[in-house]
Short mmCIF file of N, CA, C and O in Angstrom, two decimals:
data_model
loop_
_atom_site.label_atom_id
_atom_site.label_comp_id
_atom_site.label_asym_id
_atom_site.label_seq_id
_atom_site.Cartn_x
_atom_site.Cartn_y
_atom_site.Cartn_z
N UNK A 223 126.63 91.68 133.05
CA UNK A 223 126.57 90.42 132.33
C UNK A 223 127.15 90.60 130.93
O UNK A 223 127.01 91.64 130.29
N UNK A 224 127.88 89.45 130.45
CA UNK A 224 128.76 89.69 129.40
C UNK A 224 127.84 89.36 128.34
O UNK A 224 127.17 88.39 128.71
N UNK A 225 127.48 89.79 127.05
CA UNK A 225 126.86 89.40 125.71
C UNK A 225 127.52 89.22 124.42
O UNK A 225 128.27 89.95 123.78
N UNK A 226 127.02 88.05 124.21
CA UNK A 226 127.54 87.41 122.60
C UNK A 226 127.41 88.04 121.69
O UNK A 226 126.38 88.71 121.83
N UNK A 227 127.93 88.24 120.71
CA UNK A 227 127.89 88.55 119.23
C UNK A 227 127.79 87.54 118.27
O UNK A 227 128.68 87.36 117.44
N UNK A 228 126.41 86.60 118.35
CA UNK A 228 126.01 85.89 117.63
C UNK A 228 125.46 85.64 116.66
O UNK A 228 124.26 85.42 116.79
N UNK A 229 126.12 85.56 115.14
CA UNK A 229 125.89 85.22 114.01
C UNK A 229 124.27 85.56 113.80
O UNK A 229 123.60 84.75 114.44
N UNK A 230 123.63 86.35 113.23
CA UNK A 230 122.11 86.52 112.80
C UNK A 230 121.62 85.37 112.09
O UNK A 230 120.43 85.15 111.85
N UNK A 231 122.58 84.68 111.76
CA UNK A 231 122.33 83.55 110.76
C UNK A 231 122.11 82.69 111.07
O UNK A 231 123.13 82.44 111.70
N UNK A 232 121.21 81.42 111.23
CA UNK A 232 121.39 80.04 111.19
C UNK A 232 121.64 79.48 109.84
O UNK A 232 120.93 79.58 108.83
N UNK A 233 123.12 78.66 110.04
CA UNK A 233 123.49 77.72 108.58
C UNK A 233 123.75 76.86 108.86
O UNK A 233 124.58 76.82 109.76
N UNK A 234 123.26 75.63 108.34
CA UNK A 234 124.12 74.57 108.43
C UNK A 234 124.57 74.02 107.16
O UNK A 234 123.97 74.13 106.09
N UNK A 235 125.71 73.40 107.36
CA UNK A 235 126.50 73.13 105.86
C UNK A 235 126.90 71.48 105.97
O UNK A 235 127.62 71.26 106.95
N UNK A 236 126.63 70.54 105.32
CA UNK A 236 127.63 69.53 105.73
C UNK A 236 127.82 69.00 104.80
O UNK A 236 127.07 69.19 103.85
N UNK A 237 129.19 67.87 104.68
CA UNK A 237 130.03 67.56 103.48
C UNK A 237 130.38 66.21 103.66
O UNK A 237 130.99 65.64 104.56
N UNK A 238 129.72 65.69 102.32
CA UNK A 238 129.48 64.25 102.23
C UNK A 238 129.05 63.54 103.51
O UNK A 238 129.67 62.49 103.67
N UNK A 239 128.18 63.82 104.46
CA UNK A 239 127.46 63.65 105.67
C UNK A 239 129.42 62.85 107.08
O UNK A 239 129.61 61.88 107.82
N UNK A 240 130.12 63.85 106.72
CA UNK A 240 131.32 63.37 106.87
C UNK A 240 132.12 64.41 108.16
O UNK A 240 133.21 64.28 108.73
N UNK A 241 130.88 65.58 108.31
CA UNK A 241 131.10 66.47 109.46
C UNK A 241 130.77 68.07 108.30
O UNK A 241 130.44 67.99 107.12
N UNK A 242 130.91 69.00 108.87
CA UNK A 242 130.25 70.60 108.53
C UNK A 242 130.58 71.82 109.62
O UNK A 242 131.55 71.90 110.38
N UNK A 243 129.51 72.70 109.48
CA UNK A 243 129.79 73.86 110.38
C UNK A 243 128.17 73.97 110.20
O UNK A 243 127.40 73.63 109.30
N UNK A 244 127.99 74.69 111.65
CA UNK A 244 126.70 74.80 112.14
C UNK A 244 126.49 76.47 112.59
O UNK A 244 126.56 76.75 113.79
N UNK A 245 126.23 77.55 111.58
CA UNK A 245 126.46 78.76 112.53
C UNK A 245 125.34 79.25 113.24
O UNK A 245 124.49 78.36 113.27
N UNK A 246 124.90 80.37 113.88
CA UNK A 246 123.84 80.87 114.93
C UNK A 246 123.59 79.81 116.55
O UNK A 246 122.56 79.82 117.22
N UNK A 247 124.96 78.90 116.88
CA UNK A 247 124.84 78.48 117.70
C UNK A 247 125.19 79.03 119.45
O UNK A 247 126.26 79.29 119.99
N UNK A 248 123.75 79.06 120.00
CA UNK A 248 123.79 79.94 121.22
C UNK A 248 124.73 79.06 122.53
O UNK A 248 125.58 79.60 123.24
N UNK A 249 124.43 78.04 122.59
CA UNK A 249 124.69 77.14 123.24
C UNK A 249 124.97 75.74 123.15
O UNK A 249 124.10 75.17 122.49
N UNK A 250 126.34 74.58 123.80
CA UNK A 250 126.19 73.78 123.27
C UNK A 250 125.66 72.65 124.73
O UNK A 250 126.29 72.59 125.79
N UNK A 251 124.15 71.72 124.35
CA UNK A 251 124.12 71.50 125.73
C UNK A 251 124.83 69.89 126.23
O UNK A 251 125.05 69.58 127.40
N UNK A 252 125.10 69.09 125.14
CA UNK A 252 125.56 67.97 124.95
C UNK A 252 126.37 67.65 123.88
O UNK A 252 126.32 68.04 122.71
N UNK A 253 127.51 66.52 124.68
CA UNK A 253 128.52 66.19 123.56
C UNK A 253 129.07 64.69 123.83
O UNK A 253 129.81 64.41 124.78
N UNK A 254 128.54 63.62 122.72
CA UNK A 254 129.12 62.39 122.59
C UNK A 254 129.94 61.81 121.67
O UNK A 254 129.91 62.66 120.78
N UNK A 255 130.52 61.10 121.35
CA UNK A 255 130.47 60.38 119.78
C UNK A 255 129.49 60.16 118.95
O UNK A 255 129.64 60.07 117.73
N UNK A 256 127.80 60.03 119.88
CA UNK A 256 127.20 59.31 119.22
C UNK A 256 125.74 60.73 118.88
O UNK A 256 124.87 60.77 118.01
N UNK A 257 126.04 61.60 119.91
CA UNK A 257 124.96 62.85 119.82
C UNK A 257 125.94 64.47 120.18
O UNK A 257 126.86 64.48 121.00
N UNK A 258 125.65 65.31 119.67
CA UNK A 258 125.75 66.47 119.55
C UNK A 258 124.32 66.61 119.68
O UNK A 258 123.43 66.09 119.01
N UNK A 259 124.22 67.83 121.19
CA UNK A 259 122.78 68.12 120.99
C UNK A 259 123.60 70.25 121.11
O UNK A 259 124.62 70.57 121.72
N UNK A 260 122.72 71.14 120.36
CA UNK A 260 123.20 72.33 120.06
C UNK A 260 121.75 72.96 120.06
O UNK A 260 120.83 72.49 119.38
N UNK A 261 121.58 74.25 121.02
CA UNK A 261 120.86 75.67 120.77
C UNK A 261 121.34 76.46 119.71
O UNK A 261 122.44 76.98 119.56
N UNK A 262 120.54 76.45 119.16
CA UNK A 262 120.57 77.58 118.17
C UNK A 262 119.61 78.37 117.90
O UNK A 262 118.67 78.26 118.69
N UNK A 263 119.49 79.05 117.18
CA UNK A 263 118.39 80.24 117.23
C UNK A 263 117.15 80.15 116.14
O UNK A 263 116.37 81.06 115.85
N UNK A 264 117.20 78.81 115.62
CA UNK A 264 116.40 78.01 115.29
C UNK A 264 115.80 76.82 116.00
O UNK A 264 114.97 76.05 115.51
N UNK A 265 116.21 76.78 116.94
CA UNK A 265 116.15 75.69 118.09
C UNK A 265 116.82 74.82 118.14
O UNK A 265 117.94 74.90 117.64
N UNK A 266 116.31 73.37 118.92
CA UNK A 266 117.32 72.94 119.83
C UNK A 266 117.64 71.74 118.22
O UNK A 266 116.72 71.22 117.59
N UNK A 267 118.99 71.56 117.92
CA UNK A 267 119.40 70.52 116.96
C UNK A 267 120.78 69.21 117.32
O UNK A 267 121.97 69.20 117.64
N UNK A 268 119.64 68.21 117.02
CA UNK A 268 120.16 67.26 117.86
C UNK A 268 121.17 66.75 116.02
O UNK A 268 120.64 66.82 114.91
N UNK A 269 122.51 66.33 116.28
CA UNK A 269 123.26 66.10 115.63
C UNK A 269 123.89 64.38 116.05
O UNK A 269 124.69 64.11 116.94
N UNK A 270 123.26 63.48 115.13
CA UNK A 270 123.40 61.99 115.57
C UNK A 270 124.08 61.18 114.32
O UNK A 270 123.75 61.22 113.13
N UNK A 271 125.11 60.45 114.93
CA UNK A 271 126.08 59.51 113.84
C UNK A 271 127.07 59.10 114.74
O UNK A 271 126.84 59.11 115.94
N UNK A 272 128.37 58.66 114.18
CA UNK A 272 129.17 57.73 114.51
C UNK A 272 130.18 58.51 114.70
O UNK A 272 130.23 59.48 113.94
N UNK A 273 131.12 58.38 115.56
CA UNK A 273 132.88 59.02 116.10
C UNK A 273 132.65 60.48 115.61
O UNK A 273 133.15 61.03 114.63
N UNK A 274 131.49 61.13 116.80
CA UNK A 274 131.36 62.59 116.16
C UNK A 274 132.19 63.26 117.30
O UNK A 274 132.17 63.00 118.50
N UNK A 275 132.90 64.17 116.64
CA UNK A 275 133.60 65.14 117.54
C UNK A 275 133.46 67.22 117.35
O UNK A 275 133.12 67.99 116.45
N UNK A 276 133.92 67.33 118.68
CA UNK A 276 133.46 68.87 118.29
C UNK A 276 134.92 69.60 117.56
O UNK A 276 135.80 70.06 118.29
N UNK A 277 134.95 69.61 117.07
CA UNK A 277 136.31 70.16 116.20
C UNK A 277 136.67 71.53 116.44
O UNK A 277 137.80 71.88 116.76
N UNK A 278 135.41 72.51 116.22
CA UNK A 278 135.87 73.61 116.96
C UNK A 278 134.76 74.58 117.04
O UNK A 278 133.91 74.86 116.20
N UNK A 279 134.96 75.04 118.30
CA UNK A 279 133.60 75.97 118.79
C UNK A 279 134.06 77.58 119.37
O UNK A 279 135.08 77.99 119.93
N UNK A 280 132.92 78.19 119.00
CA UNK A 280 133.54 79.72 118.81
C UNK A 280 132.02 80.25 119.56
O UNK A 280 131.11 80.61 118.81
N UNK A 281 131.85 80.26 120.90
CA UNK A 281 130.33 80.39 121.13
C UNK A 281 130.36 82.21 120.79
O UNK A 281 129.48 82.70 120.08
N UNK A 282 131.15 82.85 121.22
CA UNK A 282 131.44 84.15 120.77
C UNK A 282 130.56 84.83 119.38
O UNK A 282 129.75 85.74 119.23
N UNK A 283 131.37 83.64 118.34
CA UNK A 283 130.69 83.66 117.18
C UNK A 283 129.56 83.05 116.31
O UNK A 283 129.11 83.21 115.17
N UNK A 284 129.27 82.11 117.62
CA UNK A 284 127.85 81.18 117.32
C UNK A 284 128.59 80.39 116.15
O UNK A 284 127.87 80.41 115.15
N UNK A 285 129.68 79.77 115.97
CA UNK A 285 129.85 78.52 115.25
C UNK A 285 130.69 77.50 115.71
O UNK A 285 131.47 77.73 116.63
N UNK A 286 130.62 76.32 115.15
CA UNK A 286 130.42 75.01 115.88
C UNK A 286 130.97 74.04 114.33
O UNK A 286 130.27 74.02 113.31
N UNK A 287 132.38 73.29 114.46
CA UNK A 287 132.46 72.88 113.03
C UNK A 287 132.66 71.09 114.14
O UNK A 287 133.34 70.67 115.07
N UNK A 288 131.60 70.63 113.24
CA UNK A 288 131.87 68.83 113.87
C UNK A 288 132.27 67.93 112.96
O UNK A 288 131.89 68.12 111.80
N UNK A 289 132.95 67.00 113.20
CA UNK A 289 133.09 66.01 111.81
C UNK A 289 132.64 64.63 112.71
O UNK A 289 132.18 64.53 113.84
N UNK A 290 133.04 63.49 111.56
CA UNK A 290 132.33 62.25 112.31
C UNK A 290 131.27 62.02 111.03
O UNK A 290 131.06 62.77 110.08
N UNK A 291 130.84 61.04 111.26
CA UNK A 291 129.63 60.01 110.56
C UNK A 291 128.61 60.58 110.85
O UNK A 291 128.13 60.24 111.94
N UNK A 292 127.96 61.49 110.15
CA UNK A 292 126.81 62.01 110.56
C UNK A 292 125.54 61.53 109.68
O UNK A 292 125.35 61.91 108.53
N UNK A 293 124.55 60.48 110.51
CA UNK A 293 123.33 59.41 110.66
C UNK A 293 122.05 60.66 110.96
O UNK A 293 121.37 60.52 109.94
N UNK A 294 121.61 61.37 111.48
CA UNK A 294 120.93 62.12 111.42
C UNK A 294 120.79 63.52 111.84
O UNK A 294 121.46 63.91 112.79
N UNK A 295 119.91 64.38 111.18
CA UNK A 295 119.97 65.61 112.31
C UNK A 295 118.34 65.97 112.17
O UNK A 295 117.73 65.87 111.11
N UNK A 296 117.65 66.48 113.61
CA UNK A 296 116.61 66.71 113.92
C UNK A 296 117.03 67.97 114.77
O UNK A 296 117.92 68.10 115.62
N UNK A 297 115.75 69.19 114.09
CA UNK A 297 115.40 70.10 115.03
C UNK A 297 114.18 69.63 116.04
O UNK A 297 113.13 69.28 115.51
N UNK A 298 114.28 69.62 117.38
CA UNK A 298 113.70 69.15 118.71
C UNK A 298 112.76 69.98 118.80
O UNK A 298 111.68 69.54 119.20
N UNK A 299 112.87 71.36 118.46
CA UNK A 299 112.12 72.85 118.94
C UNK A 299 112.62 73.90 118.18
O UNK A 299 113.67 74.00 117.55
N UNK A 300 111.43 74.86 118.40
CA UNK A 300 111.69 76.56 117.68
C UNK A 300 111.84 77.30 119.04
O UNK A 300 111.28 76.87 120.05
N UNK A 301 112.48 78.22 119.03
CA UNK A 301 112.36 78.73 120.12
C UNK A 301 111.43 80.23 119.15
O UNK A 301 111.57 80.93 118.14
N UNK A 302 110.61 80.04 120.17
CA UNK A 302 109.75 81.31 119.65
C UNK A 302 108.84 82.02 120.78
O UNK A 302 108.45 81.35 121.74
N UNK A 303 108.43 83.73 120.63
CA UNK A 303 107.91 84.46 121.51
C UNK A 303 106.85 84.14 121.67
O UNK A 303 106.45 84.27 122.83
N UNK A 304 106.06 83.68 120.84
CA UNK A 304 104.82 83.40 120.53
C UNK A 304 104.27 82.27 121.78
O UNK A 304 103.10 82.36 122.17
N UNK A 305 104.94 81.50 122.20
CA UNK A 305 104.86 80.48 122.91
C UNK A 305 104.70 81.16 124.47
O UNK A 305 103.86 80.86 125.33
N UNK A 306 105.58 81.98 124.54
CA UNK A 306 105.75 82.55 125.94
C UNK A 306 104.62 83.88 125.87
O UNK A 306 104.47 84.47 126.94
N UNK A 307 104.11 84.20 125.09
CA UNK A 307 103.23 85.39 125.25
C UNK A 307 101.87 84.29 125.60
O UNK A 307 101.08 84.50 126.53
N UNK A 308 101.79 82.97 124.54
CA UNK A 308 100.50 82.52 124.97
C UNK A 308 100.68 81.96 126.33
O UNK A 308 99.60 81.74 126.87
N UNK A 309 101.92 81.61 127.16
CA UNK A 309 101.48 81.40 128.85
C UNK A 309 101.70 82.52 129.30
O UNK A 309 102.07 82.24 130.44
N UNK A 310 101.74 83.69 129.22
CA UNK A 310 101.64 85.09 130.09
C UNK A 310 99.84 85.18 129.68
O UNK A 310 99.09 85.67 130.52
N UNK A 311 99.48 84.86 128.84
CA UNK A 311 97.91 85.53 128.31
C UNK A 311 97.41 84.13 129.32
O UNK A 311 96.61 84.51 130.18
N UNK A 312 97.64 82.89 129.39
CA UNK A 312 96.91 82.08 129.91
C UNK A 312 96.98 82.28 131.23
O UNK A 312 96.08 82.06 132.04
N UNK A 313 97.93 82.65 131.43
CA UNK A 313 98.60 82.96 133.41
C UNK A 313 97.66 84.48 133.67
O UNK A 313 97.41 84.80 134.84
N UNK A 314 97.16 85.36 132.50
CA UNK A 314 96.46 86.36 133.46
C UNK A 314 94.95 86.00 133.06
O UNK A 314 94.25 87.01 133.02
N UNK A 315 94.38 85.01 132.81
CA UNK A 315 92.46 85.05 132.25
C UNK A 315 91.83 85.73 133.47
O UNK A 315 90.61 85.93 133.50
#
């Protein structure tokens, strides 16, 4: 199985809410004009506005530069161990 060399970093940068670069991105799972939804290693970040496009993606390098009207951005989730250790502890009582 092949493995990424993905950015340790989560950044996001954006300029005049007019598009940016998004780095530590693992995965991208959706792509509209109107939503960018993106894994990252901060979790899942939903990217919402007007004539958004993916400009350029480097999953290699975990970055992701979008432009477009960008109306909001929400992290959905953390991805964290903590979560999966408490259903292995609940799965053995």
């Amino acid at each position: 199985m092949e493995e990424r060399k993905v950015s340790s970093v989560h950044r996001l940068t954006l300029e005049n809410r007019q598009g940016g670069t998004v780095t530590g991105v693992l995965d991208v799972h959706s792509f509209d004009e109107g939503e960018i939804l993106l894994l990252t290693q901060a979790g899942k970040l939903s990217v919402k506005g007007e004539q958004l496009h993916v400009k350029r993606l480097n999953l290699e390098k975990g970055e992701v530069d979008i432009e477009g009207k960008v109306n909001c951005l929400n992290y959905l989730s953390k991805n964290t161990e903590k979560k999966e250790e408490s259903l292995l502890k609940r799965m053995f009582r």
